[in-house]
């Protein structure tokens, strides 16, 4: 049985709607969540709730016990997925995540994830996030490449989670965005929440949203695109993609937030988590890691430079 513990938003919402908001990364449908409620799998502040319309107040604790056999023992370990481990010690490791792979299993994808590859490697993993997310401290989108920290034990996991919460882990991304950005530097301060028109997407909205701040610096300008270096001061779902779409410079090749007239390729959005800097939570050693650009990303930059010379 997999157990998920969540904290409610700063607003009162009915239980099923709230869980759709909170469980974005699990790919759970509203009907599936309602099924869990009916089967007495969900409690709020230690009280089992069986009514979808139950209003959850701010600062409530929600516990979900999922009975689904989502993790088939025959599917858990996937040795066919290559793990590019660029740093490892007794307490944590850092992976250079490839394109087109999700971080952890969901109802729609139970065996082709980074977690399945980690389990196949037999590396020790923290257990705080349950069976579905062993070792996973933070996420990177399926089509985003780059650096991902994994905790090997619960003590390290807790400390890393606090460091992320307190913005003590420096993360830097490289992105190719559409259009030419004129200012050399910028700050995007716009709240992000679930889209009111498409529940699978996030958007800048005042309703049920959280503060989101992204800073960026232009690295290179091309004929119709811009290479930017960006840092997120908050960790909202799809934050960089949503924010650049908000300022009318969506990430190039973004199938979800990109401009409809773009010619999309299978590579996905040109967004790469290329730098990490943090103090090791156990040894207190200063760690700085840089991930080289994927070949497709590097080739695209060369292609865009060629357009500048045409």
Short mmCIF file of C-alpha atoms in Angstrom, two decimals:
data_model
loop_
_atom_site.label_atom_id
_atom_site.label_comp_id
_atom_site.label_asym_id
_atom_site.label_seq_id
_atom_site.Cartn_x
_atom_site.Cartn_y
_atom_site.Cartn_z
CA UNK A 1 0.00 0.00 0.00
CA UNK A 2 1.34 3.43 -0.91
CA UNK A 3 0.81 6.33 1.49
CA UNK A 4 0.81 9.98 0.41
CA UNK A 5 0.69 12.85 2.92
CA UNK A 6 -0.26 16.33 1.70
CA UNK A 7 -0.94 19.79 3.11
CA UNK A 8 -3.99 21.71 1.88
CA UNK A 9 -3.87 25.04 0.02
CA UNK A 10 -4.50 28.42 1.64
CA UNK A 11 -8.13 28.35 0.61
CA UNK A 12 -11.20 26.19 1.33
CA UNK A 13 -11.96 23.67 -1.44
CA UNK A 14 -14.05 20.51 -1.77
CA UNK A 15 -11.93 17.42 -1.29
CA UNK A 16 -12.01 15.93 -4.79
CA UNK A 17 -11.19 19.25 -6.49
CA UNK A 18 -8.39 19.95 -4.03
CA UNK A 19 -6.76 16.57 -4.65
CA UNK A 20 -6.83 17.12 -8.40
CA UNK A 21 -4.86 20.32 -7.72
CA UNK A 22 -2.38 18.71 -5.34
CA UNK A 23 -1.78 15.44 -7.19
CA UNK A 24 -0.81 16.87 -10.58
CA UNK A 25 2.34 14.80 -10.94
CA UNK A 26 0.56 11.52 -10.18
CA UNK A 27 -1.72 11.71 -13.25
CA UNK A 28 -4.79 10.81 -11.16
CA UNK A 29 -8.14 11.63 -12.74
CA UNK A 30 -10.94 13.20 -10.73
CA UNK A 31 -13.00 10.02 -11.10
CA UNK A 32 -10.13 7.95 -9.68
CA UNK A 33 -9.81 10.32 -6.73
CA UNK A 34 -13.56 10.07 -6.12
CA UNK A 35 -13.17 6.28 -6.14
CA UNK A 36 -10.49 6.53 -3.45
CA UNK A 37 -12.76 8.75 -1.35
CA UNK A 38 -15.64 6.29 -1.68
CA UNK A 39 -13.40 3.39 -0.65
CA UNK A 40 -12.36 5.21 2.56
CA UNK A 41 -8.76 5.65 1.44
CA UNK A 42 -8.52 9.34 2.34
CA UNK A 43 -8.46 11.08 5.70
CA UNK A 44 -8.35 14.77 6.61
CA UNK A 45 -6.84 15.64 9.99
CA UNK A 46 -7.09 11.95 11.02
CA UNK A 47 -10.77 11.73 10.03
CA UNK A 48 -11.72 9.34 7.19
CA UNK A 49 -13.77 11.22 4.58
CA UNK A 50 -16.24 9.51 2.22
CA UNK A 51 -17.93 12.61 0.77
CA UNK A 52 -16.49 14.23 -2.37
CA UNK A 53 -18.08 17.53 -1.36
CA UNK A 54 -16.29 17.67 1.99
CA UNK A 55 -14.77 21.13 2.37
CA UNK A 56 -11.10 21.06 3.30
CA UNK A 57 -9.97 24.08 5.27
CA UNK A 58 -6.52 25.70 5.00
CA UNK A 59 -3.63 24.09 6.88
CA UNK A 60 -5.28 20.66 6.93
CA UNK A 61 -3.29 17.42 6.65
CA UNK A 62 -4.54 14.94 4.07
CA UNK A 63 -3.42 11.31 4.07
CA UNK A 64 -4.11 9.03 1.11
CA UNK A 65 -3.70 5.26 1.28
CA UNK A 66 -3.64 3.92 -2.27
CA UNK A 67 -4.64 0.29 -2.56
CA UNK A 68 -4.05 0.08 -6.30
CA UNK A 69 -1.46 -2.52 -7.34
CA UNK A 70 0.29 0.27 -9.19
CA UNK A 71 3.72 -1.21 -8.63
CA UNK A 72 3.76 -4.68 -10.12
CA UNK A 73 6.88 -6.41 -8.69
CA UNK A 74 7.66 -7.71 -12.17
CA UNK A 75 7.77 -4.17 -13.57
CA UNK A 76 9.55 -2.28 -10.82
CA UNK A 77 13.16 -2.80 -11.87
CA UNK A 78 13.99 -1.61 -15.36
CA UNK A 79 17.58 -2.28 -16.36
CA UNK A 80 17.02 -1.01 -19.90
CA UNK A 81 17.09 2.63 -18.77
CA UNK A 82 20.58 4.11 -18.65
CA UNK A 83 21.39 6.15 -15.55
CA UNK A 84 23.98 8.87 -16.06
CA UNK A 85 25.21 9.36 -12.48
CA UNK A 86 27.57 12.34 -12.35
CA UNK A 87 28.02 12.49 -8.59
CA UNK A 88 27.59 9.93 -5.81
CA UNK A 89 28.54 9.49 -2.15
CA UNK A 90 27.13 7.63 0.87
CA UNK A 91 24.17 9.99 1.26
CA UNK A 92 23.06 11.18 -2.15
CA UNK A 93 23.59 10.99 -5.87
CA UNK A 94 22.98 13.35 -8.77
CA UNK A 95 21.67 12.10 -12.09
CA UNK A 96 21.90 13.73 -15.49
CA UNK A 97 18.34 12.97 -16.63
CA UNK A 98 17.82 12.26 -20.30
CA UNK A 99 14.98 13.52 -22.47
CA UNK A 100 11.55 11.87 -22.71
CA UNK A 101 11.47 10.04 -19.39
CA UNK A 102 9.44 10.78 -16.28
CA UNK A 103 10.97 10.78 -12.81
CA UNK A 104 8.54 8.48 -10.97
CA UNK A 105 5.76 5.96 -11.79
CA UNK A 106 2.13 6.95 -12.25
CA UNK A 107 -1.07 5.12 -13.16
CA UNK A 108 -0.25 5.57 -16.85
CA UNK A 109 3.43 4.70 -16.61
CA UNK A 110 4.47 2.08 -14.09
CA UNK A 111 7.87 0.89 -15.31
CA UNK A 112 9.58 3.37 -17.64
CA UNK A 113 10.80 6.00 -15.17
CA UNK A 114 13.94 7.15 -13.38
CA UNK A 115 12.69 5.43 -10.22
CA UNK A 116 12.49 2.08 -12.05
CA UNK A 117 16.07 2.56 -13.21
CA UNK A 118 17.22 3.46 -9.70
CA UNK A 119 15.59 0.33 -8.29
CA UNK A 120 17.34 -1.76 -10.94
CA UNK A 121 20.69 -0.26 -9.95
CA UNK A 122 20.20 -1.58 -6.39
CA UNK A 123 21.36 1.73 -4.92
CA UNK A 124 20.06 2.50 -1.42
CA UNK A 125 17.17 5.00 -1.52
CA UNK A 126 15.28 7.02 1.08
CA UNK A 127 11.76 5.86 1.91
CA UNK A 128 10.10 9.14 2.93
CA UNK A 129 8.13 9.56 -0.29
CA UNK A 130 6.78 6.01 -0.27
CA UNK A 131 7.07 3.19 -2.80
CA UNK A 132 6.31 5.37 -5.81
CA UNK A 133 9.04 7.95 -5.18
CA UNK A 134 11.94 6.38 -3.28
CA UNK A 135 14.82 8.82 -3.06
CA UNK A 136 13.04 11.51 -5.07
CA UNK A 137 13.50 14.94 -3.48
CA UNK A 138 12.44 17.09 -6.46
CA UNK A 139 11.18 16.63 -10.02
CA UNK A 140 12.11 17.50 -13.58
CA UNK A 141 9.49 17.44 -16.33
CA UNK A 142 9.44 14.48 -18.71
CA UNK A 143 10.85 16.42 -21.68
CA UNK A 144 13.28 18.50 -19.60
CA UNK A 145 16.86 17.27 -19.30
CA UNK A 146 19.52 17.81 -16.67
CA UNK A 147 20.47 17.48 -13.04
CA UNK A 148 18.32 15.63 -10.51
CA UNK A 149 19.24 15.04 -6.84
CA UNK A 150 18.37 11.68 -5.27
CA UNK A 151 18.56 10.94 -1.52
CA UNK A 152 19.96 7.63 -0.31
CA UNK A 153 18.61 7.81 3.24
CA UNK A 154 15.79 9.49 5.14
CA UNK A 155 18.03 11.88 7.10
CA UNK A 156 19.53 13.27 3.91
CA UNK A 157 16.10 13.42 2.27
CA UNK A 158 14.65 15.51 5.11
CA UNK A 159 17.59 17.90 5.09
CA UNK A 160 17.53 18.30 1.30
CA UNK A 161 13.78 18.94 1.38
CA UNK A 162 14.32 21.71 3.93
CA UNK A 163 17.10 23.16 1.80
CA UNK A 164 14.82 23.27 -1.25
CA UNK A 165 12.07 24.83 0.85
CA UNK A 166 14.46 27.51 2.16
CA UNK A 167 15.98 28.18 -1.30
CA UNK A 168 19.40 26.91 -0.21
CA UNK A 169 19.94 24.87 -3.37
CA UNK A 170 20.94 26.93 -6.39
CA UNK A 171 19.54 25.60 -9.66
CA UNK A 172 20.20 27.14 -13.04
CA UNK A 173 18.57 26.26 -16.36
CA UNK A 174 19.35 26.95 -19.98
CA UNK A 175 16.44 27.44 -22.36
CA UNK A 176 15.92 28.38 -25.98
CA UNK A 177 12.81 30.53 -26.20
CA UNK A 178 10.87 31.81 -29.19
CA UNK A 179 11.32 35.42 -30.23
CA UNK A 180 14.13 37.84 -29.46
CA UNK A 181 14.18 39.10 -25.87
CA UNK A 182 15.44 42.69 -25.81
CA UNK A 183 16.45 43.29 -22.16
CA UNK A 184 19.66 41.57 -21.09
CA UNK A 185 18.17 40.57 -17.75
CA UNK A 186 14.68 40.22 -16.33
CA UNK A 187 12.47 39.03 -13.50
CA UNK A 188 9.07 37.38 -13.91
CA UNK A 189 6.94 37.60 -10.77
CA UNK A 190 3.55 36.07 -11.59
CA UNK A 191 1.48 33.56 -9.55
CA UNK A 192 0.98 30.09 -11.02
CA UNK A 193 -1.98 27.75 -10.55
CA UNK A 194 -4.07 25.20 -12.39
CA UNK A 195 -5.43 26.49 -15.71
CA UNK A 196 -9.15 27.22 -15.52
CA UNK A 197 -9.66 26.14 -19.15
CA UNK A 198 -7.36 23.10 -19.38
CA UNK A 199 -6.85 21.20 -16.13
CA UNK A 200 -3.77 19.43 -17.48
CA UNK A 201 -1.94 22.74 -17.81
CA UNK A 202 -0.67 25.36 -15.41
CA UNK A 203 -1.09 29.08 -16.02
CA UNK A 204 -0.53 32.51 -14.55
CA UNK A 205 -3.74 33.06 -12.61
CA UNK A 206 -5.00 34.76 -9.47
CA UNK A 207 -7.28 31.84 -8.58
CA UNK A 208 -5.90 29.04 -6.36
CA UNK A 209 -2.36 30.06 -7.28
CA UNK A 210 0.98 30.36 -5.52
CA UNK A 211 3.69 32.98 -5.86
CA UNK A 212 6.23 32.15 -8.55
CA UNK A 213 9.41 34.07 -9.35
CA UNK A 214 11.81 33.42 -12.23
CA UNK A 215 14.90 35.46 -13.06
CA UNK A 216 16.67 35.26 -16.41
CA UNK A 217 19.68 36.53 -18.30
CA UNK A 218 20.17 36.53 -22.06
CA UNK A 219 23.12 34.37 -23.13
CA UNK A 220 22.80 34.71 -26.90
CA UNK A 221 20.31 36.17 -29.38
CA UNK A 222 19.50 34.51 -32.68
CA UNK A 223 17.42 35.60 -35.67
CA UNK A 224 14.08 34.48 -34.20
CA UNK A 225 15.05 32.93 -30.86
CA UNK A 226 16.96 33.63 -27.65
CA UNK A 227 19.16 31.44 -25.46
CA UNK A 228 18.57 32.35 -21.82
CA UNK A 229 19.99 31.33 -18.48
CA UNK A 230 17.29 31.23 -15.79
CA UNK A 231 16.87 30.58 -12.11
CA UNK A 232 13.66 29.77 -10.26
CA UNK A 233 13.25 31.23 -6.79
CA UNK A 234 10.14 29.08 -6.30
CA UNK A 235 9.46 25.54 -7.48
CA UNK A 236 6.06 25.55 -9.15
CA UNK A 237 4.99 22.92 -11.67
CA UNK A 238 6.15 23.87 -15.20
CA UNK A 239 7.29 27.24 -13.79
CA UNK A 240 9.85 28.26 -16.42
CA UNK A 241 7.64 27.08 -19.27
CA UNK A 242 4.57 28.89 -17.92
CA UNK A 243 6.43 32.11 -17.16
CA UNK A 244 8.09 32.43 -20.55
CA UNK A 245 4.80 31.67 -22.24
CA UNK A 246 3.27 34.42 -20.09
CA UNK A 247 5.73 37.01 -21.47
CA UNK A 248 5.06 35.74 -25.02
CA UNK A 249 8.40 33.94 -25.36
CA UNK A 250 7.45 30.26 -24.87
CA UNK A 251 10.22 27.70 -24.68
CA UNK A 252 11.06 26.45 -28.16
CA UNK A 253 9.45 23.13 -29.11
CA UNK A 254 7.21 23.06 -26.02
CA UNK A 255 4.32 20.81 -27.04
CA UNK A 256 2.10 22.05 -24.19
CA UNK A 257 2.80 25.77 -23.93
CA UNK A 258 4.43 26.53 -27.28
CA UNK A 259 2.97 28.54 -30.13
CA UNK A 260 0.67 26.51 -32.35
CA UNK A 261 2.39 27.47 -35.60
CA UNK A 262 5.73 26.01 -34.50
CA UNK A 263 7.15 22.96 -36.24
CA UNK A 264 7.59 20.57 -33.31
CA UNK A 265 10.11 17.72 -33.11
CA UNK A 266 10.21 14.64 -30.86
CA UNK A 267 12.91 16.15 -28.65
CA UNK A 268 10.47 18.23 -26.62
CA UNK A 269 11.13 21.63 -25.08
CA UNK A 270 14.66 23.01 -25.18
CA UNK A 271 15.02 23.33 -21.42
CA UNK A 272 18.02 21.94 -19.56
CA UNK A 273 18.77 21.95 -15.80
CA UNK A 274 22.48 22.50 -16.25
CA UNK A 275 23.87 23.74 -12.92
CA UNK A 276 23.51 22.82 -9.23
CA UNK A 277 25.24 24.44 -6.27
CA UNK A 278 24.60 23.47 -2.66
CA UNK A 279 26.21 22.63 0.66
CA UNK A 280 26.16 18.89 1.27
CA UNK A 281 23.58 18.35 4.06
CA UNK A 282 25.74 15.78 5.88
CA UNK A 283 29.41 16.49 5.10
CA UNK A 284 28.94 20.28 4.65
CA UNK A 285 31.13 20.07 1.56
CA UNK A 286 30.41 22.68 -1.12
CA UNK A 287 29.18 20.95 -4.27
CA UNK A 288 28.90 22.51 -7.72
CA UNK A 289 27.88 20.40 -10.71
CA UNK A 290 27.41 21.28 -14.36
CA UNK A 291 25.67 19.09 -16.91
CA UNK A 292 26.72 19.36 -20.57
CA UNK A 293 23.98 20.14 -23.06
CA UNK A 294 22.32 17.16 -24.78
CA UNK A 295 23.46 16.72 -28.38
CA UNK A 296 20.05 17.75 -29.76
CA UNK A 297 20.13 20.96 -27.72
CA UNK A 298 23.69 21.79 -28.78
CA UNK A 299 22.87 21.02 -32.42
CA UNK A 300 19.87 23.37 -32.27
CA UNK A 301 22.08 26.22 -31.01
CA UNK A 302 24.49 25.64 -33.91
CA UNK A 303 21.55 25.60 -36.32
CA UNK A 304 20.22 28.90 -34.95
CA UNK A 305 23.68 30.48 -35.17
CA UNK A 306 23.72 29.48 -38.81
CA UNK A 307 20.44 31.36 -39.36
CA UNK A 308 22.13 34.47 -37.95
CA UNK A 309 24.75 34.23 -40.69
CA UNK A 310 22.31 33.66 -43.57
#
